[in-house]
Coordinates of N, CA, C and O in Angstrom, one line a residue:
X1 N 141.8 134.2 141.6 CA 141.1 133.9 140.3 C 139.9 134.8 140.2 O 139.7 135.3 139.1
X2 N 139.2 135.0 141.2 CA 138.0 135.9 141.2 C 138.4 137.3 140.8 O 137.6 138.0 140.1
X3 N 139.5 137.8 141.3 CA 140.0 139.1 141.1 C 140.2 139.4 139.6 O 139.9 140.4 139.1
X4 N 140.7 138.4 138.9 CA 141.0 138.5 137.4 C 139.7 138.7 136.6 O 139.6 139.4 135.7
X5 N 138.6 138.0 137.1 CA 137.3 138.0 136.4 C 136.7 139.4 136.6 O 136.2 140.0 135.6
X6 N 136.8 140.0 137.8 CA 136.2 141.3 138.1 C 137.0 142.4 137.3 O 136.4 143.3 136.9
X7 N 138.3 142.2 137.2 CA 139.1 143.2 136.4 C 138.7 143.3 135.0 O 138.7 144.3 134.3
X8 N 138.3 142.1 134.4 CA 137.9 142.0 133.0 C 136.6 142.7 132.8 O 136.2 143.0 131.6
X9 N 135.8 142.9 133.8 CA 134.4 143.4 133.6 C 134.4 144.9 134.1 O 133.5 145.2 134.9
X10 N 135.3 145.6 133.8 CA 135.4 147.0 134.2 C 134.2 147.8 133.8 O 133.7 147.7 132.6
X11 N 133.7 148.7 134.6 CA 132.5 149.5 134.3 C 133.0 150.8 133.5 O 132.2 151.6 133.1
X12 N 134.3 151.0 133.3 CA 134.8 152.1 132.6 C 134.9 151.8 131.1 O 135.2 152.6 130.3
X13 N 134.5 150.6 130.7 CA 134.6 150.2 129.3 C 133.5 151.0 128.5 O 132.4 151.2 129.0
X14 N 133.8 151.4 127.3 CA 132.9 152.1 126.5 C 131.8 151.2 126.0 O 132.0 150.1 125.6
X15 N 130.5 151.6 126.2 CA 129.4 150.8 125.8 C 128.8 151.4 124.5 O 128.4 152.6 124.5
X16 N 128.6 150.6 123.5 CA 128.0 151.1 122.2 C 126.9 150.2 121.9 O 127.0 149.0 122.0
X17 N 125.7 150.8 121.6 CA 124.6 150.0 121.2 C 123.9 150.7 120.0 O 123.2 151.7 120.2
X18 N 124.1 150.2 118.8 CA 123.6 150.9 117.6 C 122.1 150.9 117.6 O 121.5 151.7 116.8
X19 N 121.4 150.1 118.4 CA 120.0 150.1 118.4 C 119.4 151.0 119.4 O 118.1 151.1 119.5
X20 N 120.2 151.7 120.2 CA 119.7 152.6 121.2 C 119.2 153.9 120.5 O 119.9 154.6 119.9
X21 N 117.8 154.2 120.6 CA 117.3 155.3 119.9 C 117.8 156.6 120.4 O 117.8 157.6 119.6
X22 N 118.3 156.7 121.6 CA 118.9 158.0 122.1 C 120.2 158.3 121.4 O 120.6 159.4 121.2
X23 N 120.9 157.2 121.1 CA 122.3 157.4 120.5 C 122.2 157.5 118.9 O 122.9 158.2 118.3
X24 N 121.3 156.7 118.4 CA 121.2 156.7 116.9 C 119.8 156.7 116.4 O 119.2 155.7 116.0
X25 N 119.1 157.8 116.5 CA 117.7 157.9 116.0 C 117.8 157.6 114.5 O 118.7 158.1 113.8
X26 N 116.8 156.9 113.9 CA 116.8 156.5 112.5 C 116.5 157.6 111.6 O 117.0 157.6 110.4
X27 N 115.7 158.6 112.0 CA 115.4 159.8 111.2 C 115.4 161.0 112.1 O 115.2 160.9 113.3
X28 N 115.5 162.2 111.5 CA 115.5 163.4 112.2 C 114.2 164.1 111.8 O 113.9 164.4 110.6
X29 N 113.3 164.4 112.8 CA 112.0 165.0 112.6 C 111.9 166.5 112.9 O 112.5 166.9 113.8
X30 N 111.2 167.2 112.0 CA 110.9 168.6 112.2 C 109.4 168.8 112.0 O 108.8 168.1 111.3
X31 N 108.9 169.9 112.6 CA 107.5 170.2 112.4 C 107.2 171.7 112.4 O 108.0 172.4 113.0
X32 N 106.1 172.0 111.7 CA 105.7 173.4 111.7 C 104.2 173.6 111.7 O 103.5 172.9 111.0
X33 N 103.8 174.4 112.6 CA 102.3 174.7 112.8 C 101.9 175.8 111.8 O 102.5 176.8 111.7
X34 N 100.9 175.5 111.0 CA 100.2 176.5 110.1 C 99.0 177.0 110.8 O 97.9 176.3 110.8
X35 N 99.1 178.1 111.5 CA 98.0 178.7 112.3 C 96.8 179.0 111.4 O 95.6 178.7 111.8
X36 N 97.0 179.5 110.2 CA 95.8 179.9 109.4 C 95.0 178.6 108.9 O 93.8 178.7 108.7
X37 N 95.7 177.5 108.8 CA 94.9 176.3 108.4 C 94.6 175.3 109.5 O 93.8 174.4 109.4
X38 N 95.3 175.5 110.7 CA 95.1 174.6 111.8 C 95.7 173.3 111.6 O 95.2 172.3 112.1
X39 N 96.8 173.2 110.8 CA 97.5 172.0 110.5 C 99.0 172.0 111.0 O 99.5 173.1 111.2
X40 N 99.5 170.8 111.1 CA 100.9 170.7 111.4 C 101.6 169.9 110.3 O 101.2 168.8 109.9
X41 N 102.6 170.5 109.7 CA 103.4 169.9 108.6 C 104.6 169.2 109.2 O 105.5 169.9 109.8
X42 N 104.7 167.9 109.1 CA 105.9 167.2 109.6 C 106.8 166.8 108.4 O 106.3 166.4 107.3
X43 N 108.1 166.9 108.6 CA 109.0 166.4 107.6 C 110.2 165.7 108.3 O 110.6 166.2 109.4
X44 N 110.8 164.7 107.7 CA 111.9 164.0 108.4 C 112.9 163.5 107.3 O 112.5 163.5 106.1
X45 N 114.1 163.2 107.8 CA 115.1 162.7 106.8 C 114.8 161.3 106.5 O 114.1 160.6 107.2
X46 N 115.2 160.9 105.3 CA 114.9 159.5 104.8 C 115.8 158.5 105.6 O 116.9 158.8 106.0
X47 N 115.2 157.4 105.9 CA 116.0 156.3 106.6 C 117.0 155.8 105.7 O 116.8 155.4 104.5
X48 N 118.3 155.7 106.2 CA 119.3 155.1 105.4 C 120.2 154.1 106.3 O 121.4 154.0 106.2
X49 N 119.5 153.3 107.1 CA 120.1 152.3 107.9 C 120.6 151.1 107.2 O 120.3 151.0 106.0
X50 N 121.2 150.2 107.9 CA 121.7 149.0 107.3 C 120.7 147.9 107.2 O 120.8 147.0 106.3
X51 N 119.7 147.9 108.0 CA 118.6 147.0 108.0 C 117.5 147.4 107.0 O 117.3 148.6 106.8
X52 N 116.9 146.5 106.2 CA 116.0 146.9 105.2 C 114.7 147.5 105.8 O 114.2 147.1 106.8
X53 N 114.3 148.6 105.1 CA 113.2 149.4 105.6 C 111.8 148.8 105.3 O 111.6 148.1 104.3
X54 N 110.9 149.0 106.3 CA 109.5 148.4 106.1 C 108.5 149.6 106.0 O 107.8 149.7 105.1
X55 N 108.4 150.4 107.1 CA 107.3 151.4 107.2 C 107.7 152.5 108.1 O 108.4 152.3 109.1
X56 N 107.2 153.7 107.8 CA 107.3 154.9 108.8 C 105.9 154.9 109.4 O 104.9 154.8 108.8
X57 N 105.8 155.0 110.8 CA 104.6 155.2 111.5 C 104.6 156.6 112.1 O 105.6 157.0 112.8
X58 N 103.6 157.5 111.8 CA 103.5 158.8 112.3 C 102.7 158.8 113.6 O 101.6 158.4 113.6
X59 N 103.4 159.1 114.7 CA 102.7 159.0 116.0 C 102.4 160.4 116.6 O 103.2 161.4 116.4
X60 N 101.3 160.6 117.3 CA 101.0 161.8 117.9 C 100.4 161.6 119.3 O 99.7 160.7 119.5
X61 N 100.8 162.5 120.2 CA 100.4 162.4 121.6 C 99.9 163.8 122.0 O 100.7 164.7 121.8
X62 N 98.8 163.9 122.7 CA 98.4 165.2 123.2 C 99.2 165.4 124.5 O 99.3 164.5 125.4
X63 N 99.8 166.5 124.6 CA 100.7 166.8 125.8 C 99.8 166.8 127.0 O 98.7 167.3 127.1
X64 N 100.3 166.1 128.0 CA 99.6 165.9 129.3 C 98.8 164.6 129.4 O 98.4 164.3 130.5
X65 N 98.6 163.9 128.3 CA 97.9 162.7 128.3 C 98.9 161.5 128.0 O 100.0 161.7 127.5
X66 N 98.5 160.3 128.2 CA 99.3 159.1 128.0 C 99.1 158.4 126.7 O 100.0 157.8 126.1
X67 N 97.9 158.6 126.1 CA 97.6 157.9 124.9 C 98.4 158.4 123.7 O 98.5 159.6 123.5
X68 N 98.9 157.4 122.9 CA 99.6 157.8 121.7 C 98.8 157.2 120.5 O 98.4 156.1 120.5
X69 N 98.5 158.1 119.5 CA 97.8 157.8 118.3 C 98.7 157.6 117.2 O 99.7 158.3 117.0
X70 N 98.4 156.5 116.4 CA 99.1 156.3 115.1 C 98.3 157.0 114.0 O 97.2 156.6 113.7
X71 N 98.8 158.1 113.5 CA 98.1 158.9 112.5 C 98.1 158.3 111.1 O 97.2 158.4 110.4
X72 N 99.3 157.7 110.8 CA 99.4 157.1 109.5 C 100.6 156.1 109.5 O 101.5 156.3 110.3
X73 N 100.5 155.2 108.6 CA 101.7 154.3 108.3 C 102.0 154.4 106.8 O 101.2 154.2 105.9
X74 N 103.3 154.8 106.6 CA 103.7 155.1 105.2 C 104.8 154.1 104.8 O 105.9 154.1 105.3
X75 N 104.4 153.3 103.8 CA 105.3 152.2 103.4 C 106.5 152.6 102.4 O 107.4 151.8 102.2
X76 N 106.4 153.8 101.9 CA 107.4 154.2 100.9 C 108.6 154.8 101.6 O 108.5 155.7 102.5
X77 N 109.8 154.4 101.2 CA 111.0 155.0 101.8 C 111.2 156.5 101.6 O 111.7 157.2 102.4
X78 N 110.7 157.0 100.4 CA 110.7 158.4 100.1 C 109.6 159.2 100.7 O 109.6 160.4 100.5
X79 N 108.6 158.6 101.3 CA 107.5 159.3 102.0 C 108.0 159.9 103.3 O 108.0 159.3 104.3
X80 N 108.5 161.2 103.2 CA 109.1 161.8 104.3 C 108.4 163.1 104.8 O 109.0 163.9 105.4
X81 N 107.1 163.2 104.4 CA 106.3 164.3 104.8 C 104.9 163.9 105.2 O 104.4 162.9 104.7
X82 N 104.3 164.6 106.1 CA 102.9 164.3 106.5 C 102.3 165.5 107.0 O 102.9 166.3 107.8
X83 N 101.0 165.8 106.7 CA 100.3 166.9 107.2 C 99.2 166.4 108.1 O 98.3 165.7 107.7
X84 N 99.2 166.9 109.4 CA 98.2 166.5 110.4 C 97.1 167.6 110.3 O 97.3 168.7 110.8
X85 N 96.0 167.2 109.7 CA 94.9 168.2 109.6 C 93.8 167.9 110.7 O 92.7 168.5 110.7
X86 N 94.1 167.0 111.7 CA 93.1 166.7 112.7 C 93.5 167.3 114.0 O 93.1 166.8 115.1
X87 N 94.2 168.4 114.0 CA 94.5 169.1 115.3 C 93.3 169.8 115.8 O 92.4 170.1 115.1
X88 N 93.4 170.1 117.1 CA 92.3 170.8 117.8 C 92.8 172.1 118.4 O 93.9 172.2 118.8
X89 N 92.0 173.1 118.4 CA 92.4 174.4 119.0 C 92.7 174.2 120.5 O 92.2 173.4 121.2
X90 N 93.7 175.0 121.0 CA 94.1 175.1 122.4 C 94.6 173.7 122.8 O 94.5 173.4 124.0
X91 N 95.3 173.0 122.0 CA 95.8 171.6 122.3 C 97.2 171.6 121.7 O 97.5 171.8 120.6
X92 N 98.2 171.2 122.6 CA 99.6 171.1 122.2 C 99.8 169.6 122.0 O 99.3 168.7 122.7
X93 N 100.6 169.3 120.9 CA 100.9 167.9 120.6 C 102.4 167.6 120.6 O 103.2 168.5 120.4
X94 N 102.7 166.3 120.8 CA 104.0 165.8 120.6 C 104.0 164.8 119.4 O 103.1 164.0 119.4
X95 N 105.0 164.9 118.5 CA 105.0 164.0 117.4 C 106.3 163.2 117.4 O 107.4 163.7 117.9
X96 N 106.3 162.1 116.8 CA 107.4 161.2 116.6 C 107.2 160.3 115.4 O 106.1 159.9 115.1
X97 N 108.3 159.9 114.8 CA 108.2 159.0 113.7 C 108.8 157.7 114.2 O 109.9 157.7 114.7
X98 N 108.1 156.6 114.0 CA 108.6 155.3 114.4 C 109.0 154.5 113.1 O 108.2 154.3 112.2
X99 N 110.3 154.2 113.0 CA 110.8 153.5 111.8 C 110.7 152.0 112.1 O 111.3 151.5 113.0
X100 N 110.0 151.3 111.2 CA 110.0 149.8 111.3 C 110.8 149.2 110.2 O 110.6 149.6 109.0
X101 N 111.7 148.3 110.6 CA 112.5 147.6 109.6 C 111.9 146.2 109.3 O 111.0 145.7 110.1
X102 N 112.4 145.5 108.3 CA 111.8 144.2 107.9 C 111.8 143.2 109.0 O 110.8 142.5 109.1
X103 N 112.8 143.1 109.8 CA 112.8 142.1 110.9 C 111.7 142.4 112.0 O 111.5 141.7 112.9
X104 N 111.1 143.6 111.9 CA 110.1 144.0 112.9 C 110.6 144.9 114.0 O 109.9 145.3 114.9
X105 N 111.9 145.4 113.9 CA 112.4 146.3 114.9 C 111.8 147.7 114.7 O 111.8 148.2 113.6
X106 N 111.3 148.3 115.7 CA 110.8 149.6 115.6 C 111.6 150.6 116.5 O 111.8 150.4 117.7
X107 N 112.1 151.6 115.8 CA 113.0 152.6 116.5 C 112.4 154.0 116.3 O 112.1 154.4 115.2
X108 N 112.3 154.8 117.4 CA 111.7 156.1 117.3 C 112.7 157.2 116.9 O 113.9 157.1 117.2
X109 N 112.1 158.2 116.3 CA 112.9 159.4 116.0 C 113.0 160.3 117.2 O 112.4 159.9 118.3
X110 N 113.5 161.5 117.0 CA 113.4 162.5 118.1 C 112.0 162.9 118.3 O 111.2 162.8 117.4
X111 N 111.7 163.4 119.5 CA 110.3 163.8 119.8 C 110.3 165.3 119.7 O 111.2 166.0 120.1
X112 N 109.2 165.8 119.0 CA 109.1 167.3 118.9 C 107.7 167.7 119.5 O 106.8 166.9 119.4
X113 N 107.7 168.9 120.0 CA 106.5 169.4 120.6 C 106.0 170.6 119.8 O 106.8 171.4 119.4
X114 N 104.7 170.6 119.5 CA 104.1 171.7 118.7 C 103.0 172.3 119.5 O 102.1 171.7 119.9
X115 N 103.2 173.6 119.7 CA 102.2 174.3 120.5 C 100.9 174.4 119.8 O 100.9 174.5 118.5
X116 N 99.8 174.5 120.5 CA 98.5 174.6 119.8 C 98.2 176.0 119.3 O 99.0 176.9 119.5
X117 N 97.1 176.2 118.7 CA 96.7 177.5 118.2 C 95.4 177.8 118.9 O 94.7 177.0 119.4
X118 N 95.0 179.1 118.8 CA 93.9 179.6 119.5 C 92.9 180.1 118.4 O 93.3 180.8 117.5
X119 N 91.6 179.8 118.6 CA 90.6 180.3 117.7 C 89.9 181.5 118.5 O 89.4 181.3 119.6
X120 N 89.9 182.6 117.8 CA 89.3 183.8 118.4 C 87.8 183.9 117.9 O 87.6 183.8 116.7
X121 N 86.9 184.1 118.8 CA 85.5 184.3 118.4 C 85.3 185.6 117.6 O 85.9 186.6 117.9
X122 N 84.5 185.6 116.6 CA 84.3 186.8 115.8 C 83.5 187.8 116.6 O 82.7 187.4 117.5
X123 N 83.7 189.0 116.3 CA 83.0 190.1 117.0 C 81.7 190.4 116.2 O 81.7 190.6 115.0
X124 N 80.6 190.2 116.8 CA 79.3 190.5 116.2 C 78.8 191.9 116.4 O 78.9 192.4 117.5
X125 N 78.3 192.5 115.4 CA 77.8 193.8 115.5 C 76.3 193.7 115.5 O 75.7 192.8 114.9
X126 N 75.7 194.6 116.2 CA 74.2 194.6 116.2 C 73.6 195.2 115.0 O 74.2 196.1 114.3
X127 N 72.5 194.8 114.6 CA 71.8 195.3 113.4 C 70.7 196.3 113.9 O 69.9 196.0 114.7
X128 N 70.7 197.5 113.3 CA 69.8 198.5 113.6 C 68.9 198.7 112.4 O 69.4 199.0 111.3
X129 N 67.6 198.6 112.6 CA 66.7 198.8 111.5 C 66.2 200.2 111.3 O 66.3 201.0 112.3
X130 N 65.8 200.6 110.2 CA 65.3 202.0 110.0 C 63.9 202.1 110.4 O 63.0 201.5 110.2

């Protein structure tokens, strides 16, 4: 009798979990660094899941640190772009969009890394008086 129960619980069975963010991210995120402005432009696909949409949360993490900052919460389904103007020189960031649905389920997008930019000091020339 015990042998029949174990045969029914085979580990070779296919496992599907539609809520697993690795298998089904809710949106696809892309980012671009504008070196001249020192900003990062984020854009993502619109959520079209079966559960009703609540909010997009724009998350940022400084690479090498553990703290994650919520830069903005966007309640509109069509709000699929964000410009991060609070970047710092010589700092790389990781970005992610957290999609929150009406029941309160939060599912992350893919994670993207954006390299930092470098600020070059201006060259000063000496002033010679007559």
